[in-house]
PDB file of C-alpha atoms in Angstrom:
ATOM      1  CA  UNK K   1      70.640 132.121 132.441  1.00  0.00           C
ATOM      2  CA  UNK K   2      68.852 132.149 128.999  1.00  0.00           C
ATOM      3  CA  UNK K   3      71.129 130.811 125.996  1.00  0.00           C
ATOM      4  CA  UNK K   4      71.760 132.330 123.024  1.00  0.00           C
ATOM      5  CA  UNK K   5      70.435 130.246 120.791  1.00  0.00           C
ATOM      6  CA  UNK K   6      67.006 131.291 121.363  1.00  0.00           C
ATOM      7  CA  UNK K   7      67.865 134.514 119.614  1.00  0.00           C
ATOM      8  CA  UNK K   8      67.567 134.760 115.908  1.00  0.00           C
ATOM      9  CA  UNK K   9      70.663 135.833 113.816  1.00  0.00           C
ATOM     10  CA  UNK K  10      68.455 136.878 110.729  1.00  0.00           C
ATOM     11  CA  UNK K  11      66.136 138.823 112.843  1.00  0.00           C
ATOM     12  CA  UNK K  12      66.078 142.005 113.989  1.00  0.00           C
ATOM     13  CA  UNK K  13      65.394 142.788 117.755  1.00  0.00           C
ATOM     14  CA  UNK K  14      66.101 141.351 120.536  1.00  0.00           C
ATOM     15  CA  UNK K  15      62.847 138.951 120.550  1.00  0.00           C
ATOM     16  CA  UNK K  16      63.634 135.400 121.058  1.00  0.00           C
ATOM     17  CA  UNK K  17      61.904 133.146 118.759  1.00  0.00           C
ATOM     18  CA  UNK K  18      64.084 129.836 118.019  1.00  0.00           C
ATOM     19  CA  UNK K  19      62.275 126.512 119.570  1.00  0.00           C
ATOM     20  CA  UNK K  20      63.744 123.135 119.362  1.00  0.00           C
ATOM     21  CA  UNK K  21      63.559 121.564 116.266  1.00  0.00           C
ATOM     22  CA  UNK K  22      64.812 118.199 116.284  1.00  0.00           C
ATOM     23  CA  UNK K  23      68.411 116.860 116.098  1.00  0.00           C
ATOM     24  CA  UNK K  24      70.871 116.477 113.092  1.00  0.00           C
ATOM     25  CA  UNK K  25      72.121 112.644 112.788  1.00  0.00           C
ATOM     26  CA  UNK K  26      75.045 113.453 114.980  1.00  0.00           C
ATOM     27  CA  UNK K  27      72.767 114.366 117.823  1.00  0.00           C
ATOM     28  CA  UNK K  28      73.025 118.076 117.942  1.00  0.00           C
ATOM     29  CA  UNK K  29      70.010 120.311 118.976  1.00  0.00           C
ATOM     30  CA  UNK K  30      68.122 122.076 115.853  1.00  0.00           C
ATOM     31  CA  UNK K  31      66.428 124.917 116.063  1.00  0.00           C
ATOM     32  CA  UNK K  32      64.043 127.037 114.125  1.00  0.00           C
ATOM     33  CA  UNK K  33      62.803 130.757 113.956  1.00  0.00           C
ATOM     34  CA  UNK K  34      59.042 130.981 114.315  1.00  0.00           C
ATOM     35  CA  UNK K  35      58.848 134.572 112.368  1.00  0.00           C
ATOM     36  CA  UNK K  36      61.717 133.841 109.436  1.00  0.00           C
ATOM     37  CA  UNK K  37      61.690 130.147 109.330  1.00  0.00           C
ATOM     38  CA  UNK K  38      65.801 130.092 109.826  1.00  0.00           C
ATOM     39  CA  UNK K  39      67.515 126.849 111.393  1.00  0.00           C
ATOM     40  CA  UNK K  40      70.720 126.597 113.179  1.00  0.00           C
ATOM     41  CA  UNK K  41      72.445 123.891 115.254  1.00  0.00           C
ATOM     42  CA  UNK K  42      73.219 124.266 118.658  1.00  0.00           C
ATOM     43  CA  UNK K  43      77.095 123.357 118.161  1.00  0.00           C
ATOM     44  CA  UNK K  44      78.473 123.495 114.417  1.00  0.00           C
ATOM     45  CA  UNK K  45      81.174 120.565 114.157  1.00  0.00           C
ATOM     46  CA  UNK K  46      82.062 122.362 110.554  1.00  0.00           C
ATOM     47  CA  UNK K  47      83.459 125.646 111.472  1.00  0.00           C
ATOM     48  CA  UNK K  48      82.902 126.893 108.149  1.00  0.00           C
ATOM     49  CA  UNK K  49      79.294 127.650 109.295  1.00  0.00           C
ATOM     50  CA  UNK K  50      79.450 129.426 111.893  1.00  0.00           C
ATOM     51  CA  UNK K  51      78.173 133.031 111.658  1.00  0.00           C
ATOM     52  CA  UNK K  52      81.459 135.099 112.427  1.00  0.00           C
ATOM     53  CA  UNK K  53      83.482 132.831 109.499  1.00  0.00           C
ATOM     54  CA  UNK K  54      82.569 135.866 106.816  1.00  0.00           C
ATOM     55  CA  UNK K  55      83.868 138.597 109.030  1.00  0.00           C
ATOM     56  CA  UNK K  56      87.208 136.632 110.174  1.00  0.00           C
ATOM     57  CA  UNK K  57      88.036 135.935 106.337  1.00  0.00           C
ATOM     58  CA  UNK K  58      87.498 139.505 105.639  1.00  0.00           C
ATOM     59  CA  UNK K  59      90.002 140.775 108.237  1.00  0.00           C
ATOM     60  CA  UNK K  60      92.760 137.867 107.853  1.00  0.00           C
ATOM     61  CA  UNK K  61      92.446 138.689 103.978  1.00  0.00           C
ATOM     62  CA  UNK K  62      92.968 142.596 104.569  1.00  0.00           C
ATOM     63  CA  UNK K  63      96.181 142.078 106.733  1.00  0.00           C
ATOM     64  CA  UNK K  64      97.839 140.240 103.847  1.00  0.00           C
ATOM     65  CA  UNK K  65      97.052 136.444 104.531  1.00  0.00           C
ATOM     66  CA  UNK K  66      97.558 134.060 102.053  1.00  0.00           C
ATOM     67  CA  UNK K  67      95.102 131.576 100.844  1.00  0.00           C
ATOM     68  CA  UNK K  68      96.235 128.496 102.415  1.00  0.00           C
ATOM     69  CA  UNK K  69      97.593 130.752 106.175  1.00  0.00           C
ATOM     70  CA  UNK K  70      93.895 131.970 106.513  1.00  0.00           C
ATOM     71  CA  UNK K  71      92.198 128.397 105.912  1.00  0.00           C
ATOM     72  CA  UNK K  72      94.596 127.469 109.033  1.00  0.00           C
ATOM     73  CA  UNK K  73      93.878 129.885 111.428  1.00  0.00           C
ATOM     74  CA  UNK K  74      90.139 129.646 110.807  1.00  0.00           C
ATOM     75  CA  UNK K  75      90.545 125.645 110.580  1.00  0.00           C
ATOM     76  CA  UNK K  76      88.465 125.342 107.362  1.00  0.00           C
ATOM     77  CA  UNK K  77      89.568 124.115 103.858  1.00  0.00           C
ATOM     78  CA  UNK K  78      91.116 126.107 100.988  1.00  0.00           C
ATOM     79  CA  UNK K  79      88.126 125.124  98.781  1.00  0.00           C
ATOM     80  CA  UNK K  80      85.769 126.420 100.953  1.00  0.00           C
ATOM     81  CA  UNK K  81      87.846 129.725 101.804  1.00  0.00           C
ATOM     82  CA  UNK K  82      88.038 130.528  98.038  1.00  0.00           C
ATOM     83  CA  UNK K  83      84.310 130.092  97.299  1.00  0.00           C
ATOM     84  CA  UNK K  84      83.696 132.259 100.165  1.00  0.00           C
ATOM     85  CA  UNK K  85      86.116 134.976  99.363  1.00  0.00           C
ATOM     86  CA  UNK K  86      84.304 134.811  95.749  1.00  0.00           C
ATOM     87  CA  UNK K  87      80.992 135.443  97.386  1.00  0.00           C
ATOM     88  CA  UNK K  88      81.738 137.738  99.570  1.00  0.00           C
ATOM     89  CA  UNK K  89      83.302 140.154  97.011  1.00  0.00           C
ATOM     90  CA  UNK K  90      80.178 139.394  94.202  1.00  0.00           C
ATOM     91  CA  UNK K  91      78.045 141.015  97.072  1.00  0.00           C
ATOM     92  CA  UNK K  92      80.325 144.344  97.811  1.00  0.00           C
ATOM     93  CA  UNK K  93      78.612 147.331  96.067  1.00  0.00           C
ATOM     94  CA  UNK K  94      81.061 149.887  93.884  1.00  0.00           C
ATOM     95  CA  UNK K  95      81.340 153.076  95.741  1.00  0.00           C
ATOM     96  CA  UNK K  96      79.783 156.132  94.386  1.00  0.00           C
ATOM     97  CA  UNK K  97      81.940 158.444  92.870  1.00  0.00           C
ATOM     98  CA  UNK K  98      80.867 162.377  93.524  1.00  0.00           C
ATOM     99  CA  UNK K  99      80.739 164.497  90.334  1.00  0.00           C
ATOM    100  CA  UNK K 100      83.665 167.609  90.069  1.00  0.00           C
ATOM    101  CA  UNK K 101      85.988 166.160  92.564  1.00  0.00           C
ATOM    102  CA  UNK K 102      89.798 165.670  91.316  1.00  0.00           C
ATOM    103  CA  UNK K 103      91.783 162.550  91.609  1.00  0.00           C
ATOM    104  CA  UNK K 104      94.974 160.454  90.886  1.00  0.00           C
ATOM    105  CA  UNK K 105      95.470 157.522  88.800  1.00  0.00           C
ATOM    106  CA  UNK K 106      98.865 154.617  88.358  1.00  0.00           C
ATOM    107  CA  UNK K 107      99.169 151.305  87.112  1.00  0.00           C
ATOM    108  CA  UNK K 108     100.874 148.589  89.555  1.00  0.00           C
ATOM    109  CA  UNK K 109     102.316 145.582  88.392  1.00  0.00           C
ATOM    110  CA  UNK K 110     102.409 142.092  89.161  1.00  0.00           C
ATOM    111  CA  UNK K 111     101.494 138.773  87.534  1.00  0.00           C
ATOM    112  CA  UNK K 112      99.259 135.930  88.081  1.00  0.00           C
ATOM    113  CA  UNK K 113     100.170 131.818  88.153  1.00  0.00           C
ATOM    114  CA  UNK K 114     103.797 132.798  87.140  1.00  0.00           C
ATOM    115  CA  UNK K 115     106.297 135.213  86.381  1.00  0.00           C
ATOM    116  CA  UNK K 116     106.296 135.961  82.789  1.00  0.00           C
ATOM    117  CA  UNK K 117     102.980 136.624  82.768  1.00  0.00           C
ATOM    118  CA  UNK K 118     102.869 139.772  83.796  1.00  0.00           C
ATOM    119  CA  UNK K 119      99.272 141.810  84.770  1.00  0.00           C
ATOM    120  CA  UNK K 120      98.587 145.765  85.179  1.00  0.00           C
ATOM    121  CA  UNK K 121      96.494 146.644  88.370  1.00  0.00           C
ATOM    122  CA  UNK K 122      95.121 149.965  87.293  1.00  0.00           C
ATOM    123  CA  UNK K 123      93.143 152.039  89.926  1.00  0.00           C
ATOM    124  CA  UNK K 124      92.099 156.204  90.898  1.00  0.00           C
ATOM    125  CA  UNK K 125      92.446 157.452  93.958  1.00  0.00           C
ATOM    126  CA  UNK K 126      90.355 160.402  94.772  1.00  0.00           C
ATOM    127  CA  UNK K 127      92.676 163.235  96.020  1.00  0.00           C
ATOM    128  CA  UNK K 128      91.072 164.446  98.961  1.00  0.00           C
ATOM    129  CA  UNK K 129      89.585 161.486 100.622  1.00  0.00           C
ATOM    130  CA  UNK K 130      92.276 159.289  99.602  1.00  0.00           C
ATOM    131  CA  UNK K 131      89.925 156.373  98.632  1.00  0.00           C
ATOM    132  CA  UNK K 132      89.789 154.148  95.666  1.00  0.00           C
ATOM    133  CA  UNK K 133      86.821 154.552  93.283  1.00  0.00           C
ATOM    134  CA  UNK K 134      87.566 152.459  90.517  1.00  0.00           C
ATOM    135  CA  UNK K 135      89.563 149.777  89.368  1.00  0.00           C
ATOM    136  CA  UNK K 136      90.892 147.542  86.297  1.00  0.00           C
ATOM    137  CA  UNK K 137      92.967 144.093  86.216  1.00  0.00           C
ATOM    138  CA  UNK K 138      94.460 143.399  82.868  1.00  0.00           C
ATOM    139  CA  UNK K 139      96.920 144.007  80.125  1.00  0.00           C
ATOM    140  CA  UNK K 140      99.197 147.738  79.865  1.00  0.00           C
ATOM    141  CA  UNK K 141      96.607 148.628  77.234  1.00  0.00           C
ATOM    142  CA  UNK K 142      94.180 151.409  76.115  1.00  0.00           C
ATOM    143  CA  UNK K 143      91.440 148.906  76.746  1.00  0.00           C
ATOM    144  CA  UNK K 144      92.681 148.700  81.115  1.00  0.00           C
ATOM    145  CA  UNK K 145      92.937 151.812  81.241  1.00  0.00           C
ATOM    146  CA  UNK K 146      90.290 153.186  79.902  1.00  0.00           C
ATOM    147  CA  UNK K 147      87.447 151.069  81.822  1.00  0.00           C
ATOM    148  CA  UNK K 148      88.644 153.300  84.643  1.00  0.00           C
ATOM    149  CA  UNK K 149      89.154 156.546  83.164  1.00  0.00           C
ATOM    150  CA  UNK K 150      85.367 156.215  81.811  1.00  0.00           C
ATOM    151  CA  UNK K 151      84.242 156.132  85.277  1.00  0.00           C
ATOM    152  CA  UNK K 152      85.856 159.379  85.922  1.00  0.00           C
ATOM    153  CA  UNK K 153      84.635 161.018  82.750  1.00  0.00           C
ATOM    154  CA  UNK K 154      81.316 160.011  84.023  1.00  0.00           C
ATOM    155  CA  UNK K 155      81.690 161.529  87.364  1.00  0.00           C
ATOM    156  CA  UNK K 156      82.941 165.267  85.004  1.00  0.00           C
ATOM    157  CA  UNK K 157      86.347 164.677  86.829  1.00  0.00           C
ATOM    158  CA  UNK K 158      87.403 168.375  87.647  1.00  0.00           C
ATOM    159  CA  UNK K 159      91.704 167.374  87.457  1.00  0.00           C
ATOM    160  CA  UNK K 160      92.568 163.580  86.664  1.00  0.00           C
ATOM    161  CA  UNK K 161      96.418 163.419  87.645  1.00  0.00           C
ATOM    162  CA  UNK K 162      98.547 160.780  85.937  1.00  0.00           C
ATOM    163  CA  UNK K 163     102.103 159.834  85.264  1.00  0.00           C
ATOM    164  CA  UNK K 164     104.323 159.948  81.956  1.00  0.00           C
ATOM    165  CA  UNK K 165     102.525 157.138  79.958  1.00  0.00           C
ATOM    166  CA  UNK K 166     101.975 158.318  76.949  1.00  0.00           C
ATOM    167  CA  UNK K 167      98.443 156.082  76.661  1.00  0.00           C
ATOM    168  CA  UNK K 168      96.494 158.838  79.004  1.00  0.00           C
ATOM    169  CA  UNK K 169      97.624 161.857  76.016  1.00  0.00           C
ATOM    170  CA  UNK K 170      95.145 159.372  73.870  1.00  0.00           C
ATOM    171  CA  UNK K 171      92.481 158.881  76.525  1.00  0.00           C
ATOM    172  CA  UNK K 172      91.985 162.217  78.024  1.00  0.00           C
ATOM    173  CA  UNK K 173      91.390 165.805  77.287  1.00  0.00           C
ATOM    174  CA  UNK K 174      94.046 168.304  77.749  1.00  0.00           C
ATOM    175  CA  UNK K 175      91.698 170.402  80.016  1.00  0.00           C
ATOM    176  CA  UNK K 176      91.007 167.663  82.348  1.00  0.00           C
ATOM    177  CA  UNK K 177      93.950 165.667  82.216  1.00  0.00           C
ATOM    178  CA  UNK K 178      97.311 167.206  84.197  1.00  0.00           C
ATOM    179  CA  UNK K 179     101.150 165.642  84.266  1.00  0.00           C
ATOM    180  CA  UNK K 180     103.225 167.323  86.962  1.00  0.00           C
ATOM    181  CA  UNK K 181     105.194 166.705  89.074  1.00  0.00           C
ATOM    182  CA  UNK K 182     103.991 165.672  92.618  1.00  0.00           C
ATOM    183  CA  UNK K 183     100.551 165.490  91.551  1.00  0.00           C
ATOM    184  CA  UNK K 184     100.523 161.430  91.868  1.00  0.00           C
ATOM    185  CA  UNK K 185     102.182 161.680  95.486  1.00  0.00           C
ATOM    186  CA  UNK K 186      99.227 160.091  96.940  1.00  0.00           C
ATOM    187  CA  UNK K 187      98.418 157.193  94.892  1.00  0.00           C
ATOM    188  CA  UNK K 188     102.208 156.255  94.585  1.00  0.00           C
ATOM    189  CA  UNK K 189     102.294 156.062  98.403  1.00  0.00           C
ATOM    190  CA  UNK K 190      99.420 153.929  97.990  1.00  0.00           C
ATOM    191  CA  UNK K 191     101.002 151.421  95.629  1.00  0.00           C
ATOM    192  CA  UNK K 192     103.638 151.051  98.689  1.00  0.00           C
ATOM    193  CA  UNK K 193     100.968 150.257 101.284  1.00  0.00           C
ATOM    194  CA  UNK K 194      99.147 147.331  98.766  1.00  0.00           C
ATOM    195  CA  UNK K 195     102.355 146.050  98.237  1.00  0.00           C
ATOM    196  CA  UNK K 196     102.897 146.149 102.212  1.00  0.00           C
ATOM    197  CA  UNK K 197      99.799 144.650 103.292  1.00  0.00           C
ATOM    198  CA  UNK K 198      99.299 142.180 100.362  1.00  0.00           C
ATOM    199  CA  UNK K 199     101.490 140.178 100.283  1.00  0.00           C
ATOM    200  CA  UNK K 200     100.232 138.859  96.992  1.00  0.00           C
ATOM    201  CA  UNK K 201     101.736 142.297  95.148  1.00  0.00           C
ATOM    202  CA  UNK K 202     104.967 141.812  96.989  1.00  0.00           C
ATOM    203  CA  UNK K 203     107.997 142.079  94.972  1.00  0.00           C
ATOM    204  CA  UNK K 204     110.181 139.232  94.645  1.00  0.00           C
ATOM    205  CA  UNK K 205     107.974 136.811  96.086  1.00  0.00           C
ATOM    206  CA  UNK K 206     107.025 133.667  96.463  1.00  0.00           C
ATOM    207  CA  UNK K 207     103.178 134.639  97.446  1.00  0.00           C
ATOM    208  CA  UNK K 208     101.565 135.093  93.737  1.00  0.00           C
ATOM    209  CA  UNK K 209      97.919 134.714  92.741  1.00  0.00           C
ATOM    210  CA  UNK K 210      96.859 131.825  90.903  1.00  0.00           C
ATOM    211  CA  UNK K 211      93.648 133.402  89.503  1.00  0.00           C
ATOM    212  CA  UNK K 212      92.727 136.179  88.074  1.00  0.00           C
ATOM    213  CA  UNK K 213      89.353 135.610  90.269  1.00  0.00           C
ATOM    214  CA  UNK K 214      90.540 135.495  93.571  1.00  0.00           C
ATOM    215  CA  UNK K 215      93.053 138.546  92.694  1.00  0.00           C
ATOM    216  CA  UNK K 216      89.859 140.959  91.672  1.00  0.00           C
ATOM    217  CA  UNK K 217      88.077 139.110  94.704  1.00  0.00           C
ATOM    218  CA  UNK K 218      90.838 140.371  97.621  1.00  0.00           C
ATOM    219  CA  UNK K 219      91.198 143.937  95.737  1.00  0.00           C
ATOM    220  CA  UNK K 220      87.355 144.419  96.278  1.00  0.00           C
ATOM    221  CA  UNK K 221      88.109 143.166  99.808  1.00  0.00           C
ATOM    222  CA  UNK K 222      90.561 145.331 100.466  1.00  0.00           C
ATOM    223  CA  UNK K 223      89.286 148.367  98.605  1.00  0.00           C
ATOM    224  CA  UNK K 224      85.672 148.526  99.678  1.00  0.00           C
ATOM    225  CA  UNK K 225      85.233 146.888 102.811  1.00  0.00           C
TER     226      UNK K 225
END
């Protein structure tokens, strides 16, 4: 039976083109792709390397997994998990947001390194598709909000549905913006699901980001992928 690491993970096809290429210092088989020029080793001793890693992080940190439960499970150190969680969110793209289409928005709160210091998720949820299109972390402030409620304005927003703050009278028209009741249903069953499966927006916890970094990093994770 042919092995697997003839194939090329970089490459598309099912073409074999990896040839020996040596051995590492440990005495592991190299090998090389003749079209791309990519190496591997035929058994990684660092399981950080291995080409599933990326995929395992992203589901472990979408049911909820802390920082230092995840490194366990996938035997690999915190360091390393953070840097990759980092990457991996720098390279999700932001959604496209349809023009004319109506959605909700709410602030959820939390706070990062400890208790007092409090921090405003603020997010829209499009009404019909019940997806996220945009996002803020920061401060209860005109500034938060409004980095999201531009993206709307930008997308002509046909109905932008909020609750009682009185900051939204400030940031949106009258014709576009609406305060009724039931109109935020959707997003405020939302804000009970991320505070289900994150267990970093949990009330009353003990499981509390430490950076503001790796808090925007799992929201893209969770959000977008």
């Amino acid at each position: 039976m042919e092995s697997n690491q003839t194939r090329c993970c970089r490459c598309v096809g099912d073409i074999r083109k990896m040839i020996k290429y040596g051995k590492t210092k440990s005495g592991n088989q190299r090998y090389i792709c003749r079209a791309c020029g990519k190496t591997r080793v035929e058994n990684y001793t660092y399981l950080a390397y291995k080409a599933e890693i990326n995929q395992n992080i992203i589901q472990l940190t979408k049911e909820g997994l802390g920082i230092r439960s995840t490194a366990r499970i996938l035997k690999i150190s915190t360091t390393t998990l953070l840097k990759r969680i980092i990457l991996i969110a720098r390279n999700i793209v932001k959604p496209i947001i349809s023009r004319g289409k109506t959605y909700e928005v709410d602030e959820l709160c939390t706070y990062i390194r400890h208790k007092k210091n409090y921090i405003w998720l603020v997010y829209a949820l499009e009404k019909n598709s019940k997806t996220v299109v945009s996002f803020n972390v920061g401060k209860r402030t005109n500034k938060t909000l409004n980095r999201v409620l531009e993206t709307l304005k930008l997308s002509e927003a046909k109905k932008i549905f909020t609750d009682k703050l009185k900051n939204y009278r400030y940031l949106l028209d009258e014709e576009t913006h609406s305060v009724k009741r039931f109109g935020t249903n959707h997003i405020e069953r939302k804000n009970l699901t991320l505070r289900t499966h994150l267990k970093r927006l949990n009330r009353r916890t003990i499981c509390f980001s430490k950076s503001l970094v790796i808090f925007t990093a799992v929201l893209k994770i969770y959000f977008w992928i």
